[in-house]
Short mmCIF file of C-alpha atoms and ligand atoms in Angstrom, two decimals:
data_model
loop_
_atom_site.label_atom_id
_atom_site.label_comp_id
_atom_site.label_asym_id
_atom_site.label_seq_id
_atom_site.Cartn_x
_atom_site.Cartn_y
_atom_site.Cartn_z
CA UNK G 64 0.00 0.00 0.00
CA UNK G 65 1.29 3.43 -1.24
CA UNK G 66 2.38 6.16 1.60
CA UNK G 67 2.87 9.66 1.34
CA UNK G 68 6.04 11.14 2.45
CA UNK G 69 5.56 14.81 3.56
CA UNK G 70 7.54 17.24 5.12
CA UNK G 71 5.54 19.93 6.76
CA UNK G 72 6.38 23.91 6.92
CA UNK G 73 6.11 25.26 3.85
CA UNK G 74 3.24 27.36 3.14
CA UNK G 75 1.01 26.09 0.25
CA UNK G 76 1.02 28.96 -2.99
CA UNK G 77 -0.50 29.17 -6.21
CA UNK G 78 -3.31 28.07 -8.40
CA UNK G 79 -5.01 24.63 -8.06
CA UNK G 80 -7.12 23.52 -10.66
CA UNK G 81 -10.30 22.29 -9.37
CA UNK G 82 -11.72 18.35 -10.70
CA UNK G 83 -14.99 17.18 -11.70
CA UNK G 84 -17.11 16.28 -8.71
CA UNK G 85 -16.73 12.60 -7.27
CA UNK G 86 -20.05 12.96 -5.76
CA UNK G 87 -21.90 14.06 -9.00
CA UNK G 88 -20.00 11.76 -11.30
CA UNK G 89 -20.39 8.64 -9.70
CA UNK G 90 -24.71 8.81 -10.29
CA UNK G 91 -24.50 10.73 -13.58
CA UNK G 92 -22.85 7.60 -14.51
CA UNK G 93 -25.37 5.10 -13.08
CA UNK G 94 -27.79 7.77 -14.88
CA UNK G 95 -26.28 6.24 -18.10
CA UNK G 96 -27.45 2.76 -17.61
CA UNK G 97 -31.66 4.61 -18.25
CA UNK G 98 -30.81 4.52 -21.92
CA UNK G 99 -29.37 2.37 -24.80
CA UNK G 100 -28.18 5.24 -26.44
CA UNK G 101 -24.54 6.56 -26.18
CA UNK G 102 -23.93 8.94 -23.38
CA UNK G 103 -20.61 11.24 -23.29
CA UNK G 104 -19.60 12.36 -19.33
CA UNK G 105 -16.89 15.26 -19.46
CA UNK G 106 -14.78 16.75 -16.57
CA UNK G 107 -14.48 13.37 -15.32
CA UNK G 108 -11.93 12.93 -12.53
CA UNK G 109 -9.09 10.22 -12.98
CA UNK G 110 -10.00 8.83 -9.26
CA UNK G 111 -10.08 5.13 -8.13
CA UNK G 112 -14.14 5.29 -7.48
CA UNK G 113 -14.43 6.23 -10.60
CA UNK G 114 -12.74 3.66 -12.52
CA UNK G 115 -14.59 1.38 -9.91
CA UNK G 116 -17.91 2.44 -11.37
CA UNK G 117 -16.55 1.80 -14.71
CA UNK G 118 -16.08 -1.96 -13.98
CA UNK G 119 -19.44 -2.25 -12.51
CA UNK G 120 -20.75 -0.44 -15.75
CA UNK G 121 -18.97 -2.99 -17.93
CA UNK G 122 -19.65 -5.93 -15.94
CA UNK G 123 -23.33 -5.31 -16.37
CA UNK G 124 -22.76 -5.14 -20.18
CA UNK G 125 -22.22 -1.55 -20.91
CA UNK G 126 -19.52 -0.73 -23.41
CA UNK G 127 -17.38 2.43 -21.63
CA UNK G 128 -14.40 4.39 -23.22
CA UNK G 129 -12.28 6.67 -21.77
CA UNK G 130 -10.23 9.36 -23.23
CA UNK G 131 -8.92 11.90 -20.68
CA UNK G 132 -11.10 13.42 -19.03
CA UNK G 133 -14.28 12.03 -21.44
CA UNK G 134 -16.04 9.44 -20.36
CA UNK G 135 -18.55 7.65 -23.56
CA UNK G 136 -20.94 5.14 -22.40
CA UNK G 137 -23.26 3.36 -24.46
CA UNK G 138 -25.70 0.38 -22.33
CA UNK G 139 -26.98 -0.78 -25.10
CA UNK G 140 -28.05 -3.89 -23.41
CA UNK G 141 -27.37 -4.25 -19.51
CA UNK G 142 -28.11 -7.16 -16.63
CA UNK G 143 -30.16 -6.34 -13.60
CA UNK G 144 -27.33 -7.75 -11.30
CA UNK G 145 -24.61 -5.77 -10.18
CA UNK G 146 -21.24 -7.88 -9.42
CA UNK G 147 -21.44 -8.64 -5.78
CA UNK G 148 -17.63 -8.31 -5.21
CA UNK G 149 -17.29 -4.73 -7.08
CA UNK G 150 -20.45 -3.24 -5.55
CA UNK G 151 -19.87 -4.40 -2.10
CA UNK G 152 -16.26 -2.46 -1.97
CA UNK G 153 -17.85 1.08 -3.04
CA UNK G 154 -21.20 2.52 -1.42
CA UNK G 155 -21.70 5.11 -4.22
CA UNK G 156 -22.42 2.12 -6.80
CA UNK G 157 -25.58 1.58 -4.98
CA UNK G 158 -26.54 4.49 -6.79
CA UNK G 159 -27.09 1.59 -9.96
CA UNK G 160 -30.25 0.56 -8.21
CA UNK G 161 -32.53 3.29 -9.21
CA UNK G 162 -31.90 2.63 -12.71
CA UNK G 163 -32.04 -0.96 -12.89
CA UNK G 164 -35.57 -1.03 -11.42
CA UNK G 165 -36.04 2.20 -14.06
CA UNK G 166 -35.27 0.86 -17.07
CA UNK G 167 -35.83 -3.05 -16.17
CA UNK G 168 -37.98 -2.85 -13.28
CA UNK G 169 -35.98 -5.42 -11.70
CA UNK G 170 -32.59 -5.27 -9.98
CA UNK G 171 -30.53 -7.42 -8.21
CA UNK G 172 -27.99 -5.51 -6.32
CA UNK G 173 -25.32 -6.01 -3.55
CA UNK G 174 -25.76 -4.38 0.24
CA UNK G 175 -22.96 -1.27 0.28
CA UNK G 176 -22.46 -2.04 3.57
CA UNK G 177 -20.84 0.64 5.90
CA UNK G 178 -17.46 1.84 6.17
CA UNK G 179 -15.75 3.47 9.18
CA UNK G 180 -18.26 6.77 8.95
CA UNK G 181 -21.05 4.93 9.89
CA UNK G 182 -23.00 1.88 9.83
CA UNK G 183 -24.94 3.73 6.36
CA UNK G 184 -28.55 2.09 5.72
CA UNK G 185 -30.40 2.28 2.73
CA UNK G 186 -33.96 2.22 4.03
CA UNK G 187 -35.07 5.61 2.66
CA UNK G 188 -33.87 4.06 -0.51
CA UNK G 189 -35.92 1.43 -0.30
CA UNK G 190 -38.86 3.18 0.74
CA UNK G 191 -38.45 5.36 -1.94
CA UNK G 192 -38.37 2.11 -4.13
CA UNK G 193 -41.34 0.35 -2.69
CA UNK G 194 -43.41 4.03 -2.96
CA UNK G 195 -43.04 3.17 -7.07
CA UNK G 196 -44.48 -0.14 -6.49
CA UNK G 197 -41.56 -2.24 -6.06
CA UNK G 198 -41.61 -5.32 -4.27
CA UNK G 199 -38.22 -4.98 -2.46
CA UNK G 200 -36.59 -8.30 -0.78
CA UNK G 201 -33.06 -8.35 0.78
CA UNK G 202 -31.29 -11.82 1.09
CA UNK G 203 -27.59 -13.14 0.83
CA UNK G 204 -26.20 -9.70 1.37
CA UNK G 205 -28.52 -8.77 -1.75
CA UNK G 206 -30.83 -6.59 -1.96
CA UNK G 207 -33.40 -7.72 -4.90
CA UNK G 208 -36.01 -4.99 -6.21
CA UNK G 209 -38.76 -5.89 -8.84
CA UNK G 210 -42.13 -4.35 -10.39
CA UNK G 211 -44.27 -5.09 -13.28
CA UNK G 212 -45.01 -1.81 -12.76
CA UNK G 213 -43.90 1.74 -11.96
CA UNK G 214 -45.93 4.39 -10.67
CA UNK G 215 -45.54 7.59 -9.44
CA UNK G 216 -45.95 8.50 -6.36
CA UNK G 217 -45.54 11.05 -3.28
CA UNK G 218 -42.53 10.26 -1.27
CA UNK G 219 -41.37 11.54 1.80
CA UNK G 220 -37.43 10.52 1.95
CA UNK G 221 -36.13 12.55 5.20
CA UNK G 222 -34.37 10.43 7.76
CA UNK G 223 -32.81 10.63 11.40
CA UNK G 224 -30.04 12.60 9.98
CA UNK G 225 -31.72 14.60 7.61
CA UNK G 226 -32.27 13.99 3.52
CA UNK G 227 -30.45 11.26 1.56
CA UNK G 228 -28.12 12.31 -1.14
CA UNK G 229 -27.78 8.78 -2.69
CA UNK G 230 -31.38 8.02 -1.42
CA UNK G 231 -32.63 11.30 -3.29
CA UNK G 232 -30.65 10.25 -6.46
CA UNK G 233 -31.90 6.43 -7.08
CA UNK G 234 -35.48 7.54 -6.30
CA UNK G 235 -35.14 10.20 -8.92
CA UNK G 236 -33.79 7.57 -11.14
CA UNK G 237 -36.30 5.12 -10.44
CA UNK G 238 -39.24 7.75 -11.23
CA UNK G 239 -38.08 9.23 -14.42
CA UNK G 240 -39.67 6.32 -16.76
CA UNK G 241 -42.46 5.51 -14.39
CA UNK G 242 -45.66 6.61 -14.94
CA UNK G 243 -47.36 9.68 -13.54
CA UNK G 244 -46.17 12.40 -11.40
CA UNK G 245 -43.69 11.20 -8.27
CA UNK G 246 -42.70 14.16 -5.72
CA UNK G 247 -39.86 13.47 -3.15
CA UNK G 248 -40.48 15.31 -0.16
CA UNK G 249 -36.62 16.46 2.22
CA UNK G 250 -35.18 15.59 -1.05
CA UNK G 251 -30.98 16.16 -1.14
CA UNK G 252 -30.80 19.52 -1.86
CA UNK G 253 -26.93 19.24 -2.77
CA UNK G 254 -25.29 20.37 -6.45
CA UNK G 255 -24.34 16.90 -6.97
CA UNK G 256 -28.13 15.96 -6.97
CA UNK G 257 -28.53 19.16 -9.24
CA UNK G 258 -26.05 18.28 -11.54
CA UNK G 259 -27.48 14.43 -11.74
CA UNK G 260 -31.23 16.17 -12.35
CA UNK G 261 -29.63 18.37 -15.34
CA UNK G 262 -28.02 15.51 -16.87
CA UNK G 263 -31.45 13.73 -16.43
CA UNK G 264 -33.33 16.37 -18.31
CA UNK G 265 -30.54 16.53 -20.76
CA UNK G 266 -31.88 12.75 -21.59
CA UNK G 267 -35.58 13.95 -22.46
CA UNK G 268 -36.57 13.35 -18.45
CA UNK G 269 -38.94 15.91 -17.04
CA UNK G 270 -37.75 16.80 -13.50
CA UNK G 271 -38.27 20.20 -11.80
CA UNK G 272 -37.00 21.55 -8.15
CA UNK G 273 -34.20 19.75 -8.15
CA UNK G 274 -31.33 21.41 -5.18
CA UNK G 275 -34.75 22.55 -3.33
CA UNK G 276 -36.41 20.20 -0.86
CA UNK G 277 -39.05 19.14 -3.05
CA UNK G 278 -38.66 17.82 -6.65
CA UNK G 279 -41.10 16.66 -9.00
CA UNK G 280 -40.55 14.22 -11.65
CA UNK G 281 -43.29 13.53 -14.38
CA UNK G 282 -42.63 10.11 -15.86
CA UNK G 283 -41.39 9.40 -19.44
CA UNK G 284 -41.55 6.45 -21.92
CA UNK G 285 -37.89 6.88 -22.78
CA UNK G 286 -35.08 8.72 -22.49
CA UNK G 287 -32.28 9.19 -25.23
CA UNK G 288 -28.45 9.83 -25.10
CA UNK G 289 -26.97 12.91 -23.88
CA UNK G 290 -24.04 14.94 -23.44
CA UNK G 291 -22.92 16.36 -19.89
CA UNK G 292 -20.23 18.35 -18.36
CA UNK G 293 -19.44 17.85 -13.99
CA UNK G 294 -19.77 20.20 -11.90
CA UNK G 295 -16.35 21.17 -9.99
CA UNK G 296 -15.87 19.08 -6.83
CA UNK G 297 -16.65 21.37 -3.73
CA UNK G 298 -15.42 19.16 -1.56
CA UNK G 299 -11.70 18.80 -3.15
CA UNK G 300 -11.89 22.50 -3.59
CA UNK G 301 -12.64 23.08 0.29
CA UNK G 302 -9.74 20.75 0.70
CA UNK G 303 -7.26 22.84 -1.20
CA UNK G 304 -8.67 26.12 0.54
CA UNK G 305 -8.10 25.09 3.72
CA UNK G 306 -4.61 23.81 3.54
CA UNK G 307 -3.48 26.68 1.81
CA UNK G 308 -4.90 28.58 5.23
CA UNK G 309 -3.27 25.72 7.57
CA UNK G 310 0.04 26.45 6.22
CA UNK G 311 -0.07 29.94 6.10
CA UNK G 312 -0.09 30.40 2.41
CA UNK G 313 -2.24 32.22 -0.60
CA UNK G 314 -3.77 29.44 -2.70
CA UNK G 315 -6.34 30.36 -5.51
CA UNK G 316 -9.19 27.61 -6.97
CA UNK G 317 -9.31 27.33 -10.58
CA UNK G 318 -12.58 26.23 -11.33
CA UNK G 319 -14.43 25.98 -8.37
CA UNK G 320 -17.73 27.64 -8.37
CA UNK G 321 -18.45 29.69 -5.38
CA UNK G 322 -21.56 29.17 -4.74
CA UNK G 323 -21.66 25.78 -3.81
CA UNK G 324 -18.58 26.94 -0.89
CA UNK G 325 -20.96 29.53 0.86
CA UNK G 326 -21.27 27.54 4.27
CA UNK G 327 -17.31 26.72 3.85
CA UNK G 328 -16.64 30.86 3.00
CA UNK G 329 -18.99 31.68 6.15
CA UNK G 330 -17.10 29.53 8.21
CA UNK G 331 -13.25 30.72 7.25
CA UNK G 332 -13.74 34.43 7.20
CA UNK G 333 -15.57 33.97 10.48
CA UNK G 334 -12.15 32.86 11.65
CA UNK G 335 -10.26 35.96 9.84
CA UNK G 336 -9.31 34.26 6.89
CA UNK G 337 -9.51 36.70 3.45
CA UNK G 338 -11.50 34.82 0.90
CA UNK G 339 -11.85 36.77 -2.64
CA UNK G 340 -13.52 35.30 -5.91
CA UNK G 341 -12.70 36.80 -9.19
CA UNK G 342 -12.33 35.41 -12.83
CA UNK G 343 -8.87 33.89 -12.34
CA UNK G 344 -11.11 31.99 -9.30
CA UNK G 345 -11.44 31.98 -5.71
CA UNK G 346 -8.41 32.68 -3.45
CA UNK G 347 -8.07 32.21 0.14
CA UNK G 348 -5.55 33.74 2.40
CA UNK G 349 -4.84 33.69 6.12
CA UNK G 350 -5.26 36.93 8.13
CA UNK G 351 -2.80 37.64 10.75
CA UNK G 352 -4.17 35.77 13.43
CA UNK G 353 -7.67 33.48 13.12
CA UNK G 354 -10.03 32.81 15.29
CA UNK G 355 -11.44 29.64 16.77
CA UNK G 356 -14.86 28.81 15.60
CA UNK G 357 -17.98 26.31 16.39
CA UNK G 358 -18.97 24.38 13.28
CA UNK G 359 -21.76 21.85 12.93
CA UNK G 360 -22.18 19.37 10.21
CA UNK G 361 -26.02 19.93 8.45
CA UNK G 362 -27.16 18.62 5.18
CA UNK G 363 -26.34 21.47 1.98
CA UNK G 364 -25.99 24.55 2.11
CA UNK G 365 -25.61 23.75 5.90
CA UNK G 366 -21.29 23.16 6.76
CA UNK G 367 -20.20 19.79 4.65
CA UNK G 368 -19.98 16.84 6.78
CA UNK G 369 -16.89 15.95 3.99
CA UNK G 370 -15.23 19.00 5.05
CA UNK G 371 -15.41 18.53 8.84
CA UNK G 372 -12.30 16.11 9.04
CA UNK G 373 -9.90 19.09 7.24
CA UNK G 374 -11.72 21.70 9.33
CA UNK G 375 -10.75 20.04 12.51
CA UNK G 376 -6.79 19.75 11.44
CA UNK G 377 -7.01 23.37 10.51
CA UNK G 378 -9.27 24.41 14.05
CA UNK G 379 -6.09 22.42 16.58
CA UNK G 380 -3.68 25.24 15.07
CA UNK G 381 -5.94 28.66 16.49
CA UNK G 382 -5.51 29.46 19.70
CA UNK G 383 -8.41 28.78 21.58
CA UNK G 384 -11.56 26.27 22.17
CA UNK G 385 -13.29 25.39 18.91
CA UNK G 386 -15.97 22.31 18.95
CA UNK G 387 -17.55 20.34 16.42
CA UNK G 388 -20.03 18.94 16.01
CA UNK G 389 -20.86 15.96 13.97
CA UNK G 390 -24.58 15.94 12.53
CA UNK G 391 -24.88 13.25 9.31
CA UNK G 392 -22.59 10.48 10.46
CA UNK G 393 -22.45 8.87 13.82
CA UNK G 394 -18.49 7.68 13.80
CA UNK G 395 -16.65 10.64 11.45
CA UNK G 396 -13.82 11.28 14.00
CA UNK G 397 -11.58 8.51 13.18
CA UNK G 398 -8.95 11.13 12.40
CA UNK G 399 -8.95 12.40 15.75
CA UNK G 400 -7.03 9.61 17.28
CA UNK G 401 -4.40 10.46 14.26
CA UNK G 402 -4.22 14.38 15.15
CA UNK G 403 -3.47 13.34 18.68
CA UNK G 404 -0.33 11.14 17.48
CA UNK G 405 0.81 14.36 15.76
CA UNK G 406 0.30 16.46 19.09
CA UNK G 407 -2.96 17.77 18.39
CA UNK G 408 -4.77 19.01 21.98
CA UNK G 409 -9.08 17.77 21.68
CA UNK G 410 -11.84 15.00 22.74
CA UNK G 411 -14.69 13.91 21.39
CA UNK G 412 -17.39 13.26 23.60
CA UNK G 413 -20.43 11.93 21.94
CA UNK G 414 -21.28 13.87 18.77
CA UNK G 415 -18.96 16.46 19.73
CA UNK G 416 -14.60 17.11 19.26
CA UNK G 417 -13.46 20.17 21.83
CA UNK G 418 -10.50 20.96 20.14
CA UNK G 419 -8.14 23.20 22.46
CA UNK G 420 -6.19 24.93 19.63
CA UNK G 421 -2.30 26.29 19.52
CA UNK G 422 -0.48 23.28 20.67
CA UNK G 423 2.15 22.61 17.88
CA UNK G 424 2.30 19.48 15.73
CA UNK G 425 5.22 17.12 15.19
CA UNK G 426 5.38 14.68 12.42
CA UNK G 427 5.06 11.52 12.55
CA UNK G 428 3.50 7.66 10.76
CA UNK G 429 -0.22 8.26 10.64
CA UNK G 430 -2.56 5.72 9.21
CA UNK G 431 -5.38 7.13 7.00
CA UNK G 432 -9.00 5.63 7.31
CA UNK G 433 -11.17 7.56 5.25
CA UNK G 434 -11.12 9.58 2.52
CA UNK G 435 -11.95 12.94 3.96
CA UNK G 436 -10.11 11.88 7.26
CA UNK G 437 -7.33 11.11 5.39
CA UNK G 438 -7.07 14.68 3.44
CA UNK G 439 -7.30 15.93 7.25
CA UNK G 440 -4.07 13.94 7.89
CA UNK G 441 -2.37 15.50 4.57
CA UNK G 442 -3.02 19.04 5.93
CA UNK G 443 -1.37 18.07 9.49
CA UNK G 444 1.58 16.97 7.51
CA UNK G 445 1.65 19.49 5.61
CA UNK G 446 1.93 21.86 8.67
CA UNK G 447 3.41 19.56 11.62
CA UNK G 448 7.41 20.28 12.02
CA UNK G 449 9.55 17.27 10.31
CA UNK G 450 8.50 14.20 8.17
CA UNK G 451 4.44 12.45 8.15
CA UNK G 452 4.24 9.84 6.74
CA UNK G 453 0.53 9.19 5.86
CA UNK G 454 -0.24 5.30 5.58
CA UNK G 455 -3.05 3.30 3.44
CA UNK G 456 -3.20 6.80 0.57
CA UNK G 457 -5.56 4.37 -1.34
CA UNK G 458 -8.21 6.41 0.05
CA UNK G 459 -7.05 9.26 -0.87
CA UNK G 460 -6.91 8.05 -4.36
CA UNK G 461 -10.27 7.37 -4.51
CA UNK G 462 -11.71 10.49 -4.41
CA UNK G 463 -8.54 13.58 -4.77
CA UNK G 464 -7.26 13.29 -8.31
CA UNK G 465 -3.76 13.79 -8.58
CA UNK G 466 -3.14 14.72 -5.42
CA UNK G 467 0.78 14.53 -5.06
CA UNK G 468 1.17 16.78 -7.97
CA UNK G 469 -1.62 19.27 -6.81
CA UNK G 470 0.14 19.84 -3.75
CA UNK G 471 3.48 20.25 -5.28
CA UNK G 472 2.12 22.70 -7.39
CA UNK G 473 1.52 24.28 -5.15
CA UNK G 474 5.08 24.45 -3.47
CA UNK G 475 4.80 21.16 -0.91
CA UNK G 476 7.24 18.41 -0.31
CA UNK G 477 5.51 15.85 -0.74
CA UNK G 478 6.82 12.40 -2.46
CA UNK G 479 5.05 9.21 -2.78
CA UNK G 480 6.38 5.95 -1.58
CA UNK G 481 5.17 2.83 -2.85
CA UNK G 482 3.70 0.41 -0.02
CA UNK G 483 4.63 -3.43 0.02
C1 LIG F 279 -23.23 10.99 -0.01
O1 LIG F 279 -23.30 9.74 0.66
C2 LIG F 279 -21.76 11.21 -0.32
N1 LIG F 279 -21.24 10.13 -1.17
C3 LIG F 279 -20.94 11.27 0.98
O2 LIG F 279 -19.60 11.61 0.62
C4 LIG F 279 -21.51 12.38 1.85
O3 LIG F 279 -20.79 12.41 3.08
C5 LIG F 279 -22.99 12.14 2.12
O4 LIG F 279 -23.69 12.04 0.85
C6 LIG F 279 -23.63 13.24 2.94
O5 LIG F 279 -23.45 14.46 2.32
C7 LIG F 279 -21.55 10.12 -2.49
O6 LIG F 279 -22.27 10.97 -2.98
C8 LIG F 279 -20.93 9.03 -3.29
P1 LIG F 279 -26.61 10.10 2.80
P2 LIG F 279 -24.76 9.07 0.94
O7 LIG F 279 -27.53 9.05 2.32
O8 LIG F 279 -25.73 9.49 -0.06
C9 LIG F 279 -28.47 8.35 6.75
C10 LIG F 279 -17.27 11.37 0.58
O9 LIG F 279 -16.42 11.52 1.46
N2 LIG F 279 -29.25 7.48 5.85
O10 LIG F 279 -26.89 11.52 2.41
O11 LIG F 279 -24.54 7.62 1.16
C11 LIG F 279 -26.98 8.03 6.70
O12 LIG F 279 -26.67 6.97 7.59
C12 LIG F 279 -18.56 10.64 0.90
O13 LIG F 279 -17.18 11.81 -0.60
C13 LIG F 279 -30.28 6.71 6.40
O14 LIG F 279 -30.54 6.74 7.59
O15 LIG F 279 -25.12 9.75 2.34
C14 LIG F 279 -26.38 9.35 7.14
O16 LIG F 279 -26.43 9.43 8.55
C15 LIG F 279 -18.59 10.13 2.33
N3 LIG F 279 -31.01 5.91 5.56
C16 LIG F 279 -27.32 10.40 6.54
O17 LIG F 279 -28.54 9.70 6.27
C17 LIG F 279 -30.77 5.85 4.21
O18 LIG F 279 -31.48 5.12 3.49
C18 LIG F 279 -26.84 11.03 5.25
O19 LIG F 279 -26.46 9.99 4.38
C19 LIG F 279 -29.72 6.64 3.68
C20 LIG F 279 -28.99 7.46 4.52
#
């Protein structure tokens, strides 16, 4: 397993060019499998999940070509099984679901599973499911949906945490080519759902209020090939932005949009940090002293819960109590234990991280667990006196494209080792 070698101290400066979304990619290409026409994806990141998705694609029969950043996929004919083994290793492929039982009204699909964020159920998507008509049956770590068939209907798809992003998506899926009206009520209101919604439309689907909580989809008998472009991925952009303020450097986002940063924007200038969009993009630079802050996680445009890992890296160097507060995932602080190996001052109790700011950090081996909690380890490197060494980067690969180079673009030292 690859490492990353960094040596912290030197501020971050320069431009960073923003990626396509990981979030909005992943279901604009499930979106693909609605249609045996040929569907061309651009702005698509080079990042493991997304190559992942690519297999499942192809093992289901779709033909998928990549050049660059141009993703072509044409599902002429497809399966209604997902491959157990690829599905099972990535939660955003459940995200194939709502267009199986679309397109085929059947599907036959692997349980995600959880991961070290949470334990992650799906019964909002399944709810969502059955609401259509679906007969929905879970056995052998499958979960099998099936309809003759599909009707619209209202759905109400909040949950104990708030709206489902995924959850919103596959419903969406599921109702474009069923017929009659279907209205999600505490739908996602994130871009990524926006983004999947104009790609939709950009098929012939008829969908309207999508990124508000209520969107109504009026069903179609088919929908045709399209062309798309990603959004920007807010999340890798926060990433950037906040390292560049960790180390005391001036880094600007090329091609981040910066409206879909507000919460992030509130947050930092909050703490004194100079944030300034213009057409070269959005640059962020650290006042003379910050301030700590509180920050709770809340679904969009409330603070990202993928941005809460970094934000606590960047909240144990200001002087002072900051806490956080975890709101979408019940086990998101696996980072913390890593922050303390690097002389980070907090505890978590319950939902909660009290992070008593100003002590200084040291380098050290740190094993990554997540993807956001392991660009949260990256920063600390970045900034922590001597050599990190960051353990397990395949997470980091799955979801920051190019992330060695970014950084030393941007004036890091930063090497990758290959693991054993
Ligand atoms: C998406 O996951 C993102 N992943 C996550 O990003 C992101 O953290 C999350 O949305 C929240 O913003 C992709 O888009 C691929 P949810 P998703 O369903 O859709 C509970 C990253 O780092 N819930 O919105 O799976 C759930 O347990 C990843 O890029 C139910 O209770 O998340 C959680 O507490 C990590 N029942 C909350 O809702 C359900 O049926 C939000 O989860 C579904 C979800």
């Amino acid at each position: 397993m690859d490492s990353l070698l960094i040596k912290g101290g030197k501020p971050l400066h320069g431009v960073v060019d923003i990626s396509g979304a990981k979030n909005a990619v992943l279901p604009i290409m499930a979106a693909t499998l609605l249609t045996p026409e040929r569907c061309v994806i651009r702005n698509v990141p080079d990042l493991a999940d997304v190559g992942m998705m690519e297999r499942i694609l192809t093992s289901m029969g779709a033909s998928v070509q990549r050049d660059g950043g141009t993703l072509t996929v044409q599902a002429s004919r497809i399966s209604d099984k997902a491959d157990y083994d690829l599905v099972r290793k990535m939660r955003g492929s459940i995200c194939v679901l709502g267009p199986l039982l679309g397109r085929l009204h059947r599907a036959t699909v692997s349980m995600p599973g959880g991961c070290v964020i949470g334990v992650r159920p799906i019964d909002l998507h399944l709810k969502g499911m059955r609401a259509l008509g679906a007969e929905v049956k879970t056995m052998a770590g499958y979960v099998r949906v099936k309809s003759r068939r599909l009707v619209g209907a209202p759905v109400f798809l909040g949950g104990r945490a708030g709206p489902t992003v995924l959850g919103t998506a596959n419903v969406m899926m599921a109702a474009v080519l069923a017929e009659g009206q279907t209205i999600i009520e505490s739908a996602a209101c994130e871009p990524e759902v926006t983004d999947l919604a104009k790609f939709l439309n950009a098929m012939g689907a008829k969908i309207a209020g999508a990124g508000g909580p209520t969107i109504t989809i009026t069903g179609v008998k088919q929908l045709h090939g399209a062309e798309h472009e990603v959004i920007p991925d807010r999340i890798e952009a926060a990433t950037y932005a906040i390292a560049g303020v960790a180390t005391r450097g001036e880094v600007t986002l090329r091609g981040a949009r910066i409206e879909h940063l507000t919460a992030v924007i509130d947050k930092l200038r909050d703490m004194g940090v100079k944030v300034e969009g213009h057409a070269g993009g959005i640059t962020f630079k650290r006042g003379r002293s910050l301030r700590p802050v509180d920050i709770t996680t809340l679904p969009y445009p409330g603070f990202p819960t993928d941005v809460q890992a970094q934000m606590m890296t960047l909240l144990t160097l200001i002087p002072g109590i900051s806490i956080i507060t975890e709101r979408i995932f019940e086990a998101r602080f696996s980072h913390a234990a890593e922050l303390l190996r690097l002389g980070a001052d907090l505890a978590i109790e319950g939902p909660s991280a009290i992070i008593k700011g100003g002590s200084p950090l040291s380098g050290a081996p740190v094993m990554a667990s997540d993807l956001r909690a392991s660009a949260a380890l990256v920063i600390a490197g970045l900034v922590a006196k001597g050599i990190t060494q960051v353990n397990r980067i395949y997470h980091l690969d799955r979801g920051y494209e190019k992330i060695d180079a970014k950084l030393h673009g941007l004036g890091a030292s930063v090497s990758r080792v290959a693991g054993s």
